[in-house]
Coordinates of N, CA, C and O in Angstrom, one line a residue:
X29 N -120.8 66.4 23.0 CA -121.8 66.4 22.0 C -123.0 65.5 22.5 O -122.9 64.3 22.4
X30 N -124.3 66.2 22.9 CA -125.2 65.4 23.0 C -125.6 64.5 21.6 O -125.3 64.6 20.4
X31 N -126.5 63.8 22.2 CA -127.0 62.4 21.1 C -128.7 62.0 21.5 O -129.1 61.1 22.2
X32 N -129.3 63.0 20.6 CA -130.5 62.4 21.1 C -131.5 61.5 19.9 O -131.6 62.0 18.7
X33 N -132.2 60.6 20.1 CA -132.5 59.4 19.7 C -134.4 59.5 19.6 O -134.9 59.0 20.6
X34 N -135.2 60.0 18.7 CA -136.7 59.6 18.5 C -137.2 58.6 18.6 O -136.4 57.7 18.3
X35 N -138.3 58.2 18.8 CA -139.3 57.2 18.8 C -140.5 56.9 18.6 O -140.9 58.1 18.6
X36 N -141.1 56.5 18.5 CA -142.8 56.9 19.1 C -143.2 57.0 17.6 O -144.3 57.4 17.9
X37 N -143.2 57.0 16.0 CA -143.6 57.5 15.1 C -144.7 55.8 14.5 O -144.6 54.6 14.8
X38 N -145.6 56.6 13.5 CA -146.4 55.3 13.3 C -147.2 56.1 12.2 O -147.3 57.3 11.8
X39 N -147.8 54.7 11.7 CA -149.0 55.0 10.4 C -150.2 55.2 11.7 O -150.1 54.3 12.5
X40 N -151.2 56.1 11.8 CA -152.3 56.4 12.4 C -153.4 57.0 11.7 O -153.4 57.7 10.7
X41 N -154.5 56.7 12.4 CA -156.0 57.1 11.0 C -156.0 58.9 11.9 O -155.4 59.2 13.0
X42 N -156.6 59.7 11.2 CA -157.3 60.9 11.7 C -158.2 60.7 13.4 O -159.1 59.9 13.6
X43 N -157.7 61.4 14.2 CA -158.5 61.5 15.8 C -157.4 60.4 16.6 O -157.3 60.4 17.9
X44 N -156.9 59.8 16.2 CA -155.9 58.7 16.9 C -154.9 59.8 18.0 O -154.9 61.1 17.9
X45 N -154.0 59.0 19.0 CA -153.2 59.9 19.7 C -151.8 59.0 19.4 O -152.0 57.8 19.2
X46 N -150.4 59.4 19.3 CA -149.6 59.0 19.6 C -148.3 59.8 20.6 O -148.0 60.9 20.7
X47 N -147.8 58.8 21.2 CA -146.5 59.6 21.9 C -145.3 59.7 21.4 O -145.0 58.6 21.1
X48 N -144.5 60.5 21.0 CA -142.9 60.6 20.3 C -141.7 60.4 21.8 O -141.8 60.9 22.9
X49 N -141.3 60.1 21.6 CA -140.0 60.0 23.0 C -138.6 60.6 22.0 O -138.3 60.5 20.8
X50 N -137.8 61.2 23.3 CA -136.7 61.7 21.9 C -135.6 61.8 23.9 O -135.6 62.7 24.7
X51 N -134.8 60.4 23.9 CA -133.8 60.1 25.0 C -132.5 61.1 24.4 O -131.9 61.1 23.4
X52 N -132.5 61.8 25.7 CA -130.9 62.4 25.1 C -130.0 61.4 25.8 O -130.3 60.5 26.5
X53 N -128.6 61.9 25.2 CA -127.4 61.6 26.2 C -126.6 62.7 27.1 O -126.6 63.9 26.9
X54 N -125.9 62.1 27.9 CA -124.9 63.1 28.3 C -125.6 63.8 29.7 O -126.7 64.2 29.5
X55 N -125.1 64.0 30.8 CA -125.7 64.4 32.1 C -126.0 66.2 32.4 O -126.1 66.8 33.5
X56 N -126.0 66.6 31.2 CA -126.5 68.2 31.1 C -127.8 68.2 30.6 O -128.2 69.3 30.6
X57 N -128.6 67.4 30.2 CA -130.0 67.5 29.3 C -130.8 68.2 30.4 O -131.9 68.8 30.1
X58 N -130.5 68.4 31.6 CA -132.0 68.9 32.7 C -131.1 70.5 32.5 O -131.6 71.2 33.4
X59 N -130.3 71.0 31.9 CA -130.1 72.8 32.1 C -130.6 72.9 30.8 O -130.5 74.2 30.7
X60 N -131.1 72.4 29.5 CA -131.0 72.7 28.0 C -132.9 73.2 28.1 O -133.5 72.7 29.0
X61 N -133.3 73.8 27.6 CA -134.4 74.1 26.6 C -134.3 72.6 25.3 O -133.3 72.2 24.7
X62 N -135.7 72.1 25.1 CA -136.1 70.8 24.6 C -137.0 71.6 23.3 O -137.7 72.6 23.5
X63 N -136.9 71.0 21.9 CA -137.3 71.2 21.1 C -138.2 70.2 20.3 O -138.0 69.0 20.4
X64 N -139.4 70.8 19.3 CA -139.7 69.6 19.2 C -140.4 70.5 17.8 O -141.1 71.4 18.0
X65 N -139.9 70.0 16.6 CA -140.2 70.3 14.9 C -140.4 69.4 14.3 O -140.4 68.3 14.8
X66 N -140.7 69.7 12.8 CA -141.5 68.7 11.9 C -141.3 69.3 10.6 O -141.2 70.5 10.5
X67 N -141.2 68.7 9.9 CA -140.8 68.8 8.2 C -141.9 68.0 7.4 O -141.8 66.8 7.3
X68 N -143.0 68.6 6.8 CA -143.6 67.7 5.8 C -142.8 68.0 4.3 O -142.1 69.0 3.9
X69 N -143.2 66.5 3.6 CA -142.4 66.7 2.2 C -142.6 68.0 1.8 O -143.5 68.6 2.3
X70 N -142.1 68.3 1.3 CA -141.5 69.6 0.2 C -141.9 71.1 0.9 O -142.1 72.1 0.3
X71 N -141.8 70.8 2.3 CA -142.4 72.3 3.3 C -140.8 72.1 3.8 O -140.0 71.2 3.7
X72 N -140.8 73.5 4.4 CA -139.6 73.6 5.5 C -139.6 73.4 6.8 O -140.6 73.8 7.1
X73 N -138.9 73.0 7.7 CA -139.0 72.1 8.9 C -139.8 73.4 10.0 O -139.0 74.3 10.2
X74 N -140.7 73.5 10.6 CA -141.4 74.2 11.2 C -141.6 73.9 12.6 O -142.0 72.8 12.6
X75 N -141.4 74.4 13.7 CA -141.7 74.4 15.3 C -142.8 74.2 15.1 O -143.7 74.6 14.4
X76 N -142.3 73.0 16.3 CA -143.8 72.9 17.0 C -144.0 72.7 18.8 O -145.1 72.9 19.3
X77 N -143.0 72.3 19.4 CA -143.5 72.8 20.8 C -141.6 73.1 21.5 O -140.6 73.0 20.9
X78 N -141.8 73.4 22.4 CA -140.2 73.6 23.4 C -140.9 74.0 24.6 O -141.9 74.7 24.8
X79 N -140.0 73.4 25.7 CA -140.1 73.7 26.9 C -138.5 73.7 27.1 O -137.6 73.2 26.5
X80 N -139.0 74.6 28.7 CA -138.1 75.2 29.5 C -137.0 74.1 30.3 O -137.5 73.0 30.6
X81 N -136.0 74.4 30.6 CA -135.2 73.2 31.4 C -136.3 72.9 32.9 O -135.9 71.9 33.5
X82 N -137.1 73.2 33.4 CA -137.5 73.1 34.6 C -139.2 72.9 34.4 O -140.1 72.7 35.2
X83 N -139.4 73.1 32.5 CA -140.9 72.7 32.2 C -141.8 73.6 32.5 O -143.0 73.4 32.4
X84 N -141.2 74.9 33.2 CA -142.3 76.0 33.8 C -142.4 77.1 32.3 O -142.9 78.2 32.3
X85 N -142.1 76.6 31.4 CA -142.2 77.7 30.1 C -142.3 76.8 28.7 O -141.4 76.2 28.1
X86 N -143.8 77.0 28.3 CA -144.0 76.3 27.1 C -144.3 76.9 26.0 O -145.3 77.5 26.1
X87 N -143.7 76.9 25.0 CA -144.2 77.1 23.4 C -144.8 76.1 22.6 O -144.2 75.0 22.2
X88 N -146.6 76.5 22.2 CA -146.7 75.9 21.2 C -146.9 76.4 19.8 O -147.1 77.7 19.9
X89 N -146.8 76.0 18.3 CA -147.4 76.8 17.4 C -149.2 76.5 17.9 O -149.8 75.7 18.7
X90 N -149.6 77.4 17.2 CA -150.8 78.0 16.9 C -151.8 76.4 16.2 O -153.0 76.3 16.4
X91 N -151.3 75.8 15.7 CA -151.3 74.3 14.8 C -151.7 73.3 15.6 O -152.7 72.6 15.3
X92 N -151.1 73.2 16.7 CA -150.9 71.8 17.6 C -151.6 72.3 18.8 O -152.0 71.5 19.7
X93 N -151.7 74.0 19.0 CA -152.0 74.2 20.5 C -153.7 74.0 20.8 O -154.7 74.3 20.1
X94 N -153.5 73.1 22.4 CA -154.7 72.2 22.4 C -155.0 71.0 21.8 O -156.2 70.6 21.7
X95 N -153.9 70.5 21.4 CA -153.9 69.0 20.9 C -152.5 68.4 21.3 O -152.4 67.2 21.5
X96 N -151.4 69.0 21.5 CA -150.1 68.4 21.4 C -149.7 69.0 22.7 O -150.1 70.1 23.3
X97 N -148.7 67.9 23.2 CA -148.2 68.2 25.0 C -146.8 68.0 24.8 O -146.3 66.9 24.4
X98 N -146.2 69.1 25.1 CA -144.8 68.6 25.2 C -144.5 68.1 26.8 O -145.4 68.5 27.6
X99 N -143.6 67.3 27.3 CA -143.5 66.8 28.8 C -142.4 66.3 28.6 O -142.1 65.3 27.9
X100 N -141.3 67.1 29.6 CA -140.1 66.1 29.8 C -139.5 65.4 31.4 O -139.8 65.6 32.6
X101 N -138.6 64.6 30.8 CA -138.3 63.9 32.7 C -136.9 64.2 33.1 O -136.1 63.6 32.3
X102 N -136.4 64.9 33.9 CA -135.1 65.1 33.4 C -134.7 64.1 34.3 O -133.5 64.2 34.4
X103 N -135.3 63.1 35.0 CA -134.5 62.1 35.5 C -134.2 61.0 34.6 O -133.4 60.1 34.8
X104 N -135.0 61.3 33.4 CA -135.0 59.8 32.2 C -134.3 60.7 31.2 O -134.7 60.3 30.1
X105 N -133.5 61.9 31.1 CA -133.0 62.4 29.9 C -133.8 62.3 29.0 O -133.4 62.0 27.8
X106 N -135.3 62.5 29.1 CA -136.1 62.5 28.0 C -137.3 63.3 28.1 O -138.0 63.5 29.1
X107 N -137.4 64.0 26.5 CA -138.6 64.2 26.5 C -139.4 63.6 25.1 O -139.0 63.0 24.1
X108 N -141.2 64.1 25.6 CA -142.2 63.2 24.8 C -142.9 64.6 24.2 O -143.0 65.8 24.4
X109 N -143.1 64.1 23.7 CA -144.6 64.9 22.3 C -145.8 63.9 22.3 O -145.9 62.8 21.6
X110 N -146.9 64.5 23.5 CA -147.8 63.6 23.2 C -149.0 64.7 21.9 O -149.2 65.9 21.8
X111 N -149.6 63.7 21.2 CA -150.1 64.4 20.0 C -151.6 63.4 20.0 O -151.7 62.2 19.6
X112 N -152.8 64.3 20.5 CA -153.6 64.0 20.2 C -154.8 64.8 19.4 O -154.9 66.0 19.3
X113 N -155.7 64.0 18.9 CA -156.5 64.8 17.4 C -155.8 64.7 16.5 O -156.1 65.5 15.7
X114 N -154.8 63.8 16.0 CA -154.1 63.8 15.0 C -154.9 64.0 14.0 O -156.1 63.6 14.1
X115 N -154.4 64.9 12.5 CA -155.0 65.6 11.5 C -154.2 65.1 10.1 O -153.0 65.0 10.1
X116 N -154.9 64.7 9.1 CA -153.8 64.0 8.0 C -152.4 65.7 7.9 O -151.3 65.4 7.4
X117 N -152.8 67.1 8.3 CA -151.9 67.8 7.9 C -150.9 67.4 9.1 O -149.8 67.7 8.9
X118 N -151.1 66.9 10.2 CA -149.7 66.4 11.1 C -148.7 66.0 10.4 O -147.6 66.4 10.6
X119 N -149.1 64.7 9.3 CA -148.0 64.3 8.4 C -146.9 64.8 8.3 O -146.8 65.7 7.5
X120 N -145.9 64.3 9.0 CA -144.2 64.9 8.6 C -143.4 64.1 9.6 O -144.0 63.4 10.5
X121 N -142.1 64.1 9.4 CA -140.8 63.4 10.1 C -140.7 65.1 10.9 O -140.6 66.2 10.5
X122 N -140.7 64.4 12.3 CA -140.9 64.7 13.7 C -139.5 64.7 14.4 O -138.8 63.7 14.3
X123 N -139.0 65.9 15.1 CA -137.3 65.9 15.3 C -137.3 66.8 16.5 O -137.7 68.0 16.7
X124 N -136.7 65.9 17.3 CA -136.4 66.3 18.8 C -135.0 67.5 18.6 O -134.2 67.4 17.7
X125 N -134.9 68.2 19.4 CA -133.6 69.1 19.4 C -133.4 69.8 20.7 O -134.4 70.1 21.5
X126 N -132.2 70.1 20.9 CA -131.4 70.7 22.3 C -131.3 72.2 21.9 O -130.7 72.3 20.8
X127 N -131.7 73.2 22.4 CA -131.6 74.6 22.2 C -130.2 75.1 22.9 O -129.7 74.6 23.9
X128 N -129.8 76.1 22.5 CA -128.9 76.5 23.2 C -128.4 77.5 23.6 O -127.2 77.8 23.7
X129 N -129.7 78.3 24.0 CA -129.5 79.5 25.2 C -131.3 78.9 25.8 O -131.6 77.7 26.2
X130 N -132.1 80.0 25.6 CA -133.4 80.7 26.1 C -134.5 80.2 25.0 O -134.2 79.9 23.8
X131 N -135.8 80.1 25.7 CA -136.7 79.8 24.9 C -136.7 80.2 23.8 O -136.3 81.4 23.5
X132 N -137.0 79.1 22.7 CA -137.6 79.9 21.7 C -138.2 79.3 20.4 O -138.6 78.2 20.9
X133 N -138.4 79.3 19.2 CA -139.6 79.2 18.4 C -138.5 79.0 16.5 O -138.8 78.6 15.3
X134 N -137.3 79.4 17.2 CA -136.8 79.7 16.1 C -135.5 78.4 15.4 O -134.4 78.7 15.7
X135 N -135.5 77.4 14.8 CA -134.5 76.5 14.8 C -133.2 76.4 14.6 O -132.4 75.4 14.5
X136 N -133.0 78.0 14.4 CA -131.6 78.6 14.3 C -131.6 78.7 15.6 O -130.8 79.6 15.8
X137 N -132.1 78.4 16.6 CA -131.7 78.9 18.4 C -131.5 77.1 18.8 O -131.2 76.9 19.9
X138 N -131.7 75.9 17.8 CA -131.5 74.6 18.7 C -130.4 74.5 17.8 O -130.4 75.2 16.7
X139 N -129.0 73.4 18.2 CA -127.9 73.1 17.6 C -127.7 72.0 17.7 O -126.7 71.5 17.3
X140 N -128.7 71.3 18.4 CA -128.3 69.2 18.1 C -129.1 68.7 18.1 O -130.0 69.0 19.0
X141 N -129.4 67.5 16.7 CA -131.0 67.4 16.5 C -131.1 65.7 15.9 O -130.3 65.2 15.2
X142 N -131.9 65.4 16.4 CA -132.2 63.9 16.4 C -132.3 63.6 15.1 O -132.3 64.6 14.4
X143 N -132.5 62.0 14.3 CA -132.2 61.6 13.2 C -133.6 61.8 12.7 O -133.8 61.8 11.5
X144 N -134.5 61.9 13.6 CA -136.2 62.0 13.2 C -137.4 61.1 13.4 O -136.9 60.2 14.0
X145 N -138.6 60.8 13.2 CA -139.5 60.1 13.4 C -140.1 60.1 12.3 O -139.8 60.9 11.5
X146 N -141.0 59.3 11.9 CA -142.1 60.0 10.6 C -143.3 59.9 11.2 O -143.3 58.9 12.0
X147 N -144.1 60.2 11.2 CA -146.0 60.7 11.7 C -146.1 60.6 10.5 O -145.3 61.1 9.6
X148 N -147.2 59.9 10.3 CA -148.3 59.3 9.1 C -149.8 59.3 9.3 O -150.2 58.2 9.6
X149 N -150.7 60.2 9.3 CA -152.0 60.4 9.6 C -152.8 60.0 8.3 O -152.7 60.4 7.1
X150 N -153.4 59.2 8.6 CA -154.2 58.8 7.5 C -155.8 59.2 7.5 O -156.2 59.4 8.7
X151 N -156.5 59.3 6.6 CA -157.6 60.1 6.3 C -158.9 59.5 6.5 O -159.9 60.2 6.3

């Protein structure tokens, strides 16, 4: 069972950039598809970027695309959510996850998911 661990979360004003880090464990993280969602209060947890085990295939939503970079290392078992333009609607606890087949968009396709971050955009 992987175990993967967020970071990177903070109180930030509007136009600020932050990085999220989300270390997995376990020496298979470079064959997995990397996920990367968000839950604002009282919404349902919504995609927002995934890449390919090899980084050559990215999904963003429509939301973040042109502001948010997914990037992972598979020598550091990790990947980042870099987020810049932050928007007070960024606001939400931020959640790394391991997919488990083929790209994709949908959170019923990831099955091991980090404890979270919170992103706080302030106005």
């Amino acid at each position: 069972q992987v175990r993967l661990v967020e970071s990177g979360g903070g109180l930030v004003q509007a136009g600020d950039s932050l990085r999220l880090s989300c270390a997995a464990s376990g020496r298979t993280f470079r064959t997995y598809v990397m996920g990367w969602f968000r839950q604002a209060p009282g919404k349902e947890r919504e995609f927002v970027a995934s890449i390919s085990w090899n980084g050559r295939s990215i999904y963003y939503a429509d939301s973040v695309k042109g502001r948010f970079a997914i990037i992972r290392d598979n020598a550091k078992n990790t990947v980042y959510l870099q987020m810049n333009s932050l928007k007070p609607e960024d606001t939400a606890v931020y959640y790394c996850a391991r997919g488990l087949s083929g790209m994709s968009v949908d959170s019923t396709d990831f099955n091991s998911w980090g404890q979270g971050t919170q992103v706080t955009v302030s106005s």
